[in-house]
CSV table of C-alpha atoms and ligand atoms in Angstrom, one decimal:
chain,number,residue,atom,x,y,z
A,452,MET,CA,-34.8,53.7,-68.6
A,453,SER,CA,-32.4,55.0,-66.7
A,454,VAL,CA,-31.2,54.0,-63.6
A,455,THR,CA,-29.7,55.6,-61.0
A,456,ILE,CA,-27.7,53.9,-58.3
A,457,LEU,CA,-26.0,54.9,-54.9
A,458,ALA,CA,-22.9,52.8,-54.2
A,459,ILE,CA,-21.2,52.5,-50.8
A,460,GLU,CA,-17.4,51.1,-50.7
A,461,SER,CA,-16.3,50.4,-47.1
A,462,SER,CA,-14.0,47.2,-47.5
A,463,CYS,CA,-10.9,48.3,-46.1
A,464,ASP,CA,-9.7,51.7,-44.6
A,465,ASP,CA,-11.4,54.3,-47.6
A,466,THR,CA,-14.7,55.6,-47.5
A,467,SER,CA,-16.3,56.2,-50.4
A,468,ALA,CA,-19.5,56.6,-52.2
A,469,ALA,CA,-20.6,57.3,-55.7
A,470,VAL,CA,-23.5,58.2,-57.8
A,471,CYS,CA,-24.2,56.4,-61.4
A,472,LYS,CA,-26.6,57.2,-63.8
A,473,ASP,CA,-26.6,54.5,-66.4
A,474,VAL,CA,-23.0,54.2,-66.6
A,475,LYS,CA,-22.1,57.8,-66.2
A,476,ILE,CA,-20.4,58.5,-62.7
A,477,LEU,CA,-22.2,61.6,-61.2
A,478,ALA,CA,-20.1,61.2,-58.5
A,479,ASN,CA,-17.3,59.4,-56.7
A,480,LEU,CA,-16.3,60.7,-53.1
A,481,VAL,CA,-13.7,58.8,-50.9
A,482,ALA,CA,-12.6,59.3,-47.5
A,483,GLY,CA,-9.5,58.5,-46.4
A,484,GLN,CA,-8.4,57.6,-42.7
A,485,LYS,CA,-4.6,58.8,-41.8
A,486,VAL,CA,-5.2,57.2,-38.6
A,487,HIS,CA,-3.7,54.0,-39.8
A,488,GLU,CA,0.2,55.7,-40.8
A,489,GLN,CA,1.7,55.5,-37.1
A,490,TRP,CA,0.8,52.2,-36.7
A,491,GLY,CA,2.7,50.7,-40.0
A,492,GLY,CA,-0.7,49.0,-41.6
A,493,VAL,CA,-4.5,49.2,-41.1
A,494,VAL,CA,-5.8,48.6,-37.7
A,495,PRO,CA,-9.3,46.8,-38.2
A,496,GLU,CA,-10.9,48.6,-35.4
A,497,LEU,CA,-9.6,52.0,-35.5
A,498,ALA,CA,-11.1,51.7,-39.4
A,499,SER,CA,-14.2,50.3,-38.6
A,500,ARG,CA,-14.9,53.2,-36.1
A,501,ALA,CA,-13.8,56.1,-39.0
A,502,HIS,CA,-16.3,54.5,-41.4
A,503,GLN,CA,-18.7,54.9,-39.0
A,504,LEU,CA,-18.0,58.7,-38.7
A,505,ASN,CA,-17.1,58.9,-42.0
A,506,ILE,CA,-20.0,57.2,-44.1
A,507,VAL,CA,-22.9,59.6,-43.4
A,508,PRO,CA,-21.2,62.8,-44.7
A,509,VAL,CA,-19.6,61.0,-47.4
A,510,VAL,CA,-22.9,59.6,-48.9
A,511,ASP,CA,-24.7,63.0,-48.3
A,512,GLN,CA,-21.7,64.6,-50.1
A,513,ALA,CA,-22.2,62.5,-52.8
A,514,ILE,CA,-26.0,62.7,-53.4
A,515,LYS,CA,-25.6,66.8,-53.5
A,516,GLN,CA,-22.5,66.7,-55.9
A,517,ALA,CA,-24.7,64.5,-57.9
A,518,GLY,CA,-27.4,67.0,-57.9
A,519,ILE,CA,-29.8,64.2,-57.5
A,520,ALA,CA,-32.7,64.1,-55.0
A,521,LYS,CA,-32.8,60.6,-53.1
A,522,GLU,CA,-35.9,59.6,-54.5
A,523,GLU,CA,-34.3,59.3,-57.7
A,524,ILE,CA,-32.0,56.6,-56.8
A,525,ASN,CA,-33.0,53.2,-58.5
A,526,ALA,CA,-31.0,50.8,-56.0
A,527,VAL,CA,-28.6,51.0,-53.3
A,528,ALA,CA,-25.2,49.2,-53.8
A,529,PHE,CA,-22.5,47.8,-51.3
A,530,THR,CA,-19.3,45.9,-51.1
A,531,ARG,CA,-19.8,42.8,-49.6
A,532,GLY,CA,-16.6,41.7,-49.6
A,533,PRO,CA,-13.6,40.6,-49.5
A,534,GLY,CA,-12.4,42.7,-46.9
A,535,LEU,CA,-12.3,43.7,-43.3
A,536,ILE,CA,-15.4,42.2,-41.9
A,537,GLY,CA,-15.8,45.1,-39.4
A,538,SER,CA,-15.2,47.6,-42.2
A,539,LEU,CA,-17.7,45.8,-44.6
A,540,LEU,CA,-20.3,45.5,-41.8
A,541,VAL,CA,-20.6,49.5,-41.6
A,542,GLY,CA,-20.9,50.0,-45.3
A,543,VAL,CA,-23.8,46.4,-45.5
A,544,SER,CA,-25.7,48.0,-42.9
A,545,PHE,CA,-25.8,51.5,-43.8
A,546,ALA,CA,-27.0,50.5,-47.6
A,547,LYS,CA,-29.6,47.8,-46.0
A,548,ALA,CA,-30.9,50.8,-44.0
A,549,PHE,CA,-30.9,53.4,-46.8
A,550,ALA,CA,-32.7,50.9,-49.2
A,551,LEU,CA,-35.2,49.9,-46.8
A,552,ALA,CA,-35.9,54.1,-45.7
A,553,LEU,CA,-36.0,54.8,-49.7
A,554,ASN,CA,-38.0,51.2,-50.6
A,555,VAL,CA,-35.3,50.2,-53.3
A,556,PRO,CA,-33.5,47.1,-53.8
A,557,LEU,CA,-30.0,46.4,-52.7
A,558,ILE,CA,-27.4,45.2,-54.4
A,559,GLU,CA,-24.2,43.4,-53.0
A,560,VAL,CA,-20.8,43.6,-55.1
A,561,ASN,CA,-17.5,41.9,-55.2
A,562,HIS,CA,-15.1,44.1,-54.3
A,563,MET,CA,-12.5,42.4,-56.6
A,564,GLN,CA,-14.9,42.3,-59.6
A,565,ALA,CA,-15.7,45.6,-59.3
A,566,HIS,CA,-11.5,46.9,-59.8
A,567,VAL,CA,-12.3,45.0,-63.1
A,568,LEU,CA,-15.4,46.3,-63.9
A,569,ALA,CA,-13.9,49.9,-63.4
A,570,HIS,CA,-12.6,49.7,-66.8
A,571,PHE,CA,-15.9,50.3,-68.2
A,572,ILE,CA,-16.4,53.5,-66.6
A,573,ASP,CA,-14.4,55.1,-69.2
A,574,ASN,CA,-13.2,52.6,-71.9
A,575,ASN,CA,-14.7,49.1,-73.4
A,576,PRO,CA,-12.4,46.2,-73.2
A,577,GLN,CA,-13.8,43.4,-75.3
A,578,PHE,CA,-14.4,40.2,-73.8
A,579,PRO,CA,-12.7,37.7,-73.5
A,580,PHE,CA,-10.0,39.9,-72.0
A,581,LEU,CA,-7.3,39.1,-69.3
A,582,CYS,CA,-7.0,41.4,-66.2
A,583,LEU,CA,-4.1,41.6,-63.9
A,584,THR,CA,-5.6,43.0,-60.6
A,585,VAL,CA,-3.1,44.2,-58.2
A,586,SER,CA,-4.2,45.3,-54.9
A,587,GLY,CA,-3.2,45.5,-51.0
A,588,GLY,CA,-5.0,42.2,-50.7
A,589,HIS,CA,-4.9,40.6,-53.6
A,590,THR,CA,-2.8,39.9,-56.8
A,591,GLN,CA,-4.8,37.5,-59.3
A,592,ILE,CA,-4.7,37.3,-63.2
A,593,LEU,CA,-8.5,36.9,-64.3
A,594,LEU,CA,-10.5,35.5,-67.6
A,595,VAL,CA,-13.2,37.9,-68.0
A,596,LYS,CA,-15.6,36.2,-70.0
A,597,ASN,CA,-18.5,38.7,-69.5
A,598,PHE,CA,-19.4,42.0,-67.1
A,599,LEU,CA,-20.1,39.0,-64.3
A,600,GLU,CA,-18.3,35.9,-65.1
A,601,MET,CA,-14.5,36.0,-64.7
A,602,GLU,CA,-12.4,33.1,-63.7
A,603,VAL,CA,-9.1,33.0,-61.8
A,604,ILE,CA,-6.1,31.6,-63.9
A,605,GLY,CA,-3.3,33.0,-61.2
A,606,GLU,CA,-3.1,34.3,-58.1
A,607,THR,CA,-0.6,35.1,-55.6
A,608,LEU,CA,0.1,32.1,-52.9
A,609,ASP,CA,1.1,34.3,-50.2
A,610,ASP,CA,1.3,37.9,-49.9
A,611,ALA,CA,-0.2,40.5,-52.5
A,612,ALA,CA,1.9,42.9,-54.7
A,613,GLY,CA,0.7,45.5,-52.8
A,614,GLU,CA,2.0,44.1,-49.8
A,615,ALA,CA,5.3,44.0,-50.9
A,616,PHE,CA,5.2,47.3,-51.7
A,617,ASP,CA,4.2,48.1,-48.6
A,618,LYS,CA,5.9,45.7,-46.8
A,619,SER,CA,9.4,47.0,-48.3
A,620,ALA,CA,8.4,50.5,-47.3
A,621,LYS,CA,8.2,49.6,-43.8
A,622,LEU,CA,11.3,48.2,-43.8
A,623,PHE,CA,13.0,51.2,-45.4
A,624,GLY,CA,11.5,53.1,-42.6
A,625,LEU,CA,8.3,54.8,-44.9
A,626,PRO,CA,5.1,55.1,-43.2
A,627,TYR,CA,1.9,53.2,-44.2
A,628,PRO,CA,0.7,52.7,-47.3
A,629,GLY,CA,4.6,53.0,-48.5
A,630,GLY,CA,3.5,51.7,-51.8
A,631,PRO,CA,2.9,55.2,-53.4
A,632,LEU,CA,5.9,56.4,-51.6
A,633,ILE,CA,8.2,54.1,-53.2
A,634,ASP,CA,6.7,55.1,-56.7
A,635,LYS,CA,7.8,58.5,-55.7
A,636,TYR,CA,11.3,57.9,-54.5
A,637,ALA,CA,11.6,55.4,-57.1
A,638,LYS,CA,11.8,57.9,-60.1
A,639,LEU,CA,14.9,59.5,-58.3
A,640,GLY,CA,16.8,56.1,-58.6
A,641,ASN,CA,18.5,53.3,-60.1
A,642,PRO,CA,16.4,50.5,-60.6
A,643,ASP,CA,19.6,48.1,-61.3
A,644,GLN,CA,21.8,49.2,-58.5
A,645,PHE,CA,20.6,46.3,-56.0
A,646,THR,CA,19.1,42.8,-57.3
A,647,PHE,CA,16.6,40.8,-55.3
A,648,ALA,CA,16.1,37.0,-56.5
A,649,GLU,CA,12.6,36.8,-58.1
A,650,PRO,CA,10.8,33.3,-56.7
A,651,GLN,CA,10.0,30.5,-59.2
A,652,ILE,CA,6.7,29.7,-59.2
A,653,ALA,CA,5.1,27.1,-61.8
A,654,GLY,CA,2.0,28.3,-63.7
A,655,LEU,CA,0.7,31.5,-63.4
A,656,ASP,CA,0.6,31.9,-59.7
A,657,PHE,CA,2.8,34.5,-57.8
A,658,SER,CA,4.7,34.6,-54.6
A,659,PHE,CA,6.0,37.5,-53.1
A,660,SER,CA,6.8,36.7,-49.0
A,661,GLY,CA,10.2,35.6,-50.2
A,662,LEU,CA,10.9,38.7,-51.3
A,663,LYS,CA,10.3,40.4,-48.1
A,664,THR,CA,12.4,38.7,-46.3
A,665,SER,CA,15.2,38.8,-49.1
A,666,VAL,CA,14.9,42.4,-48.3
A,667,LEU,CA,15.0,42.4,-44.5
A,668,TYR,CA,18.3,39.9,-44.9
A,669,PHE,CA,19.8,42.1,-47.2
A,670,LEU,CA,19.1,45.1,-45.0
A,671,GLN,CA,20.3,43.9,-42.0
A,672,ALA,CA,23.6,42.6,-43.8
A,673,GLN,CA,24.5,46.4,-45.1
A,674,THR,CA,22.9,48.1,-41.9
A,675,LYS,CA,25.2,46.4,-40.1
A,676,LYS,CA,28.4,47.4,-41.8
A,677,ASN,CA,26.8,51.2,-42.6
A,678,PRO,CA,24.2,52.6,-39.9
A,679,ASP,CA,23.1,54.9,-42.5
A,680,PHE,CA,22.6,52.4,-45.3
A,681,ILE,CA,18.7,53.0,-45.8
A,682,SER,CA,18.7,56.8,-45.6
A,683,THR,CA,22.0,57.3,-48.5
A,684,ASN,CA,20.6,54.5,-51.0
A,685,LEU,CA,16.3,54.8,-49.9
A,686,ASN,CA,16.2,56.1,-54.0
A,687,ASP,CA,18.1,53.2,-55.2
A,688,LEU,CA,16.2,50.8,-52.7
A,689,CYS,CA,12.9,51.8,-53.6
A,690,ALA,CA,13.6,51.6,-58.0
A,691,SER,CA,15.1,48.3,-57.5
A,692,ILE,CA,12.6,47.1,-55.4
A,693,GLN,CA,9.6,48.0,-57.5
A,694,LYS,CA,11.6,46.8,-60.6
A,695,THR,CA,11.6,43.4,-59.2
A,696,ILE,CA,8.2,43.7,-58.3
A,697,ILE,CA,7.1,44.7,-61.8
A,698,ASP,CA,9.1,42.1,-63.1
A,699,ILE,CA,7.4,39.5,-61.5
A,700,LEU,CA,3.9,40.7,-62.5
A,701,LEU,CA,4.8,41.2,-66.1
A,702,LYS,CA,6.4,38.2,-66.8
A,703,LYS,CA,3.2,36.4,-65.6
A,704,VAL,CA,0.7,38.3,-67.9
A,705,GLU,CA,2.7,37.9,-70.9
A,706,LYS,CA,2.8,34.1,-70.1
A,707,ALA,CA,-1.0,34.4,-69.6
A,708,ALA,CA,-1.5,36.2,-72.9
A,709,LYS,CA,0.5,33.9,-74.8
A,710,ALA,CA,-1.1,30.6,-73.1
A,711,ASN,CA,-4.6,32.4,-74.0
A,712,GLY,CA,-4.2,33.9,-76.9
A,713,ILE,CA,-5.7,36.8,-75.6
A,714,LYS,CA,-4.8,40.6,-76.7
A,715,GLU,CA,-7.0,42.4,-75.0
A,716,ILE,CA,-5.2,43.3,-71.8
A,717,ALA,CA,-6.2,45.3,-68.4
A,718,LEU,CA,-4.5,46.2,-65.3
A,719,ALA,CA,-6.7,47.0,-62.3
A,720,GLY,CA,-6.4,47.7,-58.4
A,721,GLY,CA,-4.5,50.1,-56.4
A,722,VAL,CA,-0.9,48.9,-57.1
A,723,SER,CA,-2.2,50.0,-61.1
A,724,ALA,CA,-1.7,53.2,-60.1
A,725,ASN,CA,1.9,52.9,-59.8
A,726,SER,CA,3.7,54.9,-62.6
A,727,GLU,CA,6.5,52.7,-63.4
A,728,LEU,CA,4.0,49.5,-63.7
A,729,ARG,CA,1.8,51.5,-65.8
A,730,LYS,CA,4.6,52.6,-68.0
A,731,ARG,CA,6.1,49.0,-68.6
A,732,PHE,CA,2.4,47.4,-68.5
A,733,GLU,CA,1.7,49.5,-71.6
A,734,GLU,CA,5.3,49.3,-73.3
A,735,LEU,CA,4.8,45.4,-73.0
A,736,GLY,CA,1.7,46.0,-74.9
A,737,ILE,CA,3.0,48.1,-77.8
A,738,LYS,CA,6.0,45.0,-78.1
A,739,ASN,CA,3.1,42.2,-78.0
A,740,GLY,CA,0.5,44.0,-80.1
A,741,TRP,CA,-1.9,44.0,-77.4
A,742,LYS,CA,-4.4,46.9,-76.9
A,743,THR,CA,-4.2,47.5,-73.2
A,744,TYR,CA,-6.4,49.2,-70.5
A,745,ILE,CA,-5.4,51.0,-67.3
A,746,PRO,CA,-8.1,52.9,-65.4
A,747,LYS,CA,-8.0,56.5,-64.7
A,748,PHE,CA,-5.8,56.9,-61.4
A,749,GLU,CA,-9.1,57.6,-59.5
A,750,TYR,CA,-10.2,54.2,-60.1
A,751,CYS,CA,-7.2,52.2,-59.6
A,752,THR,CA,-7.3,52.4,-55.3
A,753,ASP,CA,-10.5,51.9,-53.6
A,754,ASN,CA,-13.7,53.6,-54.7
A,755,ALA,CA,-17.3,53.5,-55.0
A,756,ALA,CA,-17.6,54.2,-58.7
A,757,MET,CA,-15.9,51.1,-59.5
A,758,ILE,CA,-18.9,49.3,-57.3
A,759,ALA,CA,-21.8,51.4,-59.0
A,760,ILE,CA,-20.4,50.5,-62.5
A,761,SER,CA,-20.6,46.3,-61.3
A,762,ALA,CA,-24.1,47.1,-59.4
A,763,HIS,CA,-25.5,48.9,-62.6
A,764,TYR,CA,-24.6,45.3,-64.8
A,765,LYS,CA,-26.3,43.4,-61.7
A,766,TYR,CA,-29.2,45.8,-62.2
A,767,LEU,CA,-30.1,45.2,-65.7
A,768,ASN,CA,-29.7,41.6,-64.9
A,769,GLY,CA,-32.3,41.6,-62.3
A,770,ASP,CA,-29.5,40.5,-59.3
A,771,PHE,CA,-30.5,42.1,-56.5
A,772,ALA,CA,-29.6,41.1,-52.7
A,773,SER,CA,-32.2,40.4,-50.0
A,774,GLN,CA,-31.8,42.4,-46.4
A,775,SER,CA,-30.7,39.6,-44.6
A,776,THR,CA,-27.3,39.5,-46.5
A,777,GLU,CA,-24.2,39.6,-44.4
A,778,PRO,CA,-20.4,40.7,-45.8
A,779,LEU,CA,-18.2,38.1,-46.5
A,780,ALA,CA,-14.2,38.8,-45.4
A,781,ARG,CA,-13.4,36.0,-48.0
A,782,TYR,CA,-15.6,36.7,-51.2
A,783,HIS,CA,-14.2,34.6,-54.2
A,784,ILE,CA,-14.9,35.8,-57.8
B,255,KG4,O1,-7.1,48.6,-54.5
B,255,KG4,P1,-6.5,48.9,-53.3
B,255,KG4,O2,-6.5,50.4,-53.1
B,255,KG4,O3,-6.8,48.3,-51.8
B,255,KG4,C1,-7.0,47.2,-51.5
B,255,KG4,O4,-8.2,46.4,-52.1
B,255,KG4,O5,-6.8,46.1,-51.0
B,255,KG4,O6,-4.9,48.8,-53.3
B,255,KG4,C2,-4.2,49.4,-52.2
B,255,KG4,C3,-2.3,49.1,-52.3
B,255,KG4,C4,-1.9,49.2,-51.2
B,255,KG4,O7,-1.0,48.5,-50.9
B,255,KG4,C5,-1.1,50.6,-51.8
B,255,KG4,O8,0.5,50.5,-51.2
B,255,KG4,C6,-0.9,50.3,-53.1
B,255,KG4,O9,-2.0,49.8,-53.7
B,255,KG4,N1,-0.7,51.6,-54.1
B,255,KG4,C7,0.6,51.4,-54.8
B,255,KG4,C8,0.6,53.0,-55.1
B,255,KG4,N2,-0.6,53.3,-55.1
B,255,KG4,C9,-1.2,52.2,-54.3
B,255,KG4,N3,2.0,51.1,-54.9
B,255,KG4,C10,2.2,51.3,-55.3
B,255,KG4,N4,2.4,52.2,-56.0
B,255,KG4,C11,1.6,53.4,-55.8
B,255,KG4,N5,1.4,54.4,-56.9
B,256,ZN,ZN1,-9.4,47.3,-53.6
């Protein structure tokens, strides 16, 4: 029997809908929200309103693009959390109503688990594997034992890696989200031009809030001497901060791989769209004899295809949600 799932992702500032038939993604649409750019970060209230405007056309388009009839949908999946509560509410409410109208089951998905399971869209990592999930809200190293069984073995104590990118970019005067812009300008800069102190955190945990402060103090001191310091050194600043963030991430991944004796290593989440991180992760894999996995670019940042694929495995397990399910702003794996 084949299984067709409609999935909704609305945890932050992207409204996304996807359709998968078994493990094949038939459509994956993402409507971004430009409205946040001018505010230097996601404004939760504006995000919820934009989701409400986007959700019907995005779902409609996804179903059309998938070339299916609504009646073929076997279950409706949604992101339950973690995320912004107002944004989640829009997706959860829509999914409940749609499932009720079609008289099919609902499936709730953990957004962080979905980032990991995005690997199974085009690939097949062998269990157990390690996954470094780096996004705007989270930074975790997971021991993935099975599709739905994962253990957090390291995580950030404060800011996420994506926040380190975005907050540094903001200090450089770049719009939100600054991560992709740092990636772009870093290609033209010297990563060894400036050095920022790496935090010394025990075990497999991370910390990024000190880095942001050291960038701030460094820029304050330099712009006092030269008001044009940032604009004249933008490429080198981007390359140097990017290198520091990547060094912090990869040292812990290497440590985790050695400590667990695992050589199947995956990278996931929005920051895994970073070109230098992808390159250095693969180089580190070659050095250590790992089999490395990185999702396709469109499955790194937030998307409903990863929700659909996760829901597929839950469907096979008969793991359905009730109509009284509520979204969870904090939702641990
Ligand atoms: O997974 P995601 O789309 O949303 C969350 O669940 O948070 O991750 C978004 C984060 C943002 O911080 C964004 O700046 C970062 O991923 N990001 C990047 C790149 N593309 C997205 N950071 C660095 N380089 C990139 N190319
Ligand atoms: Zn995400």
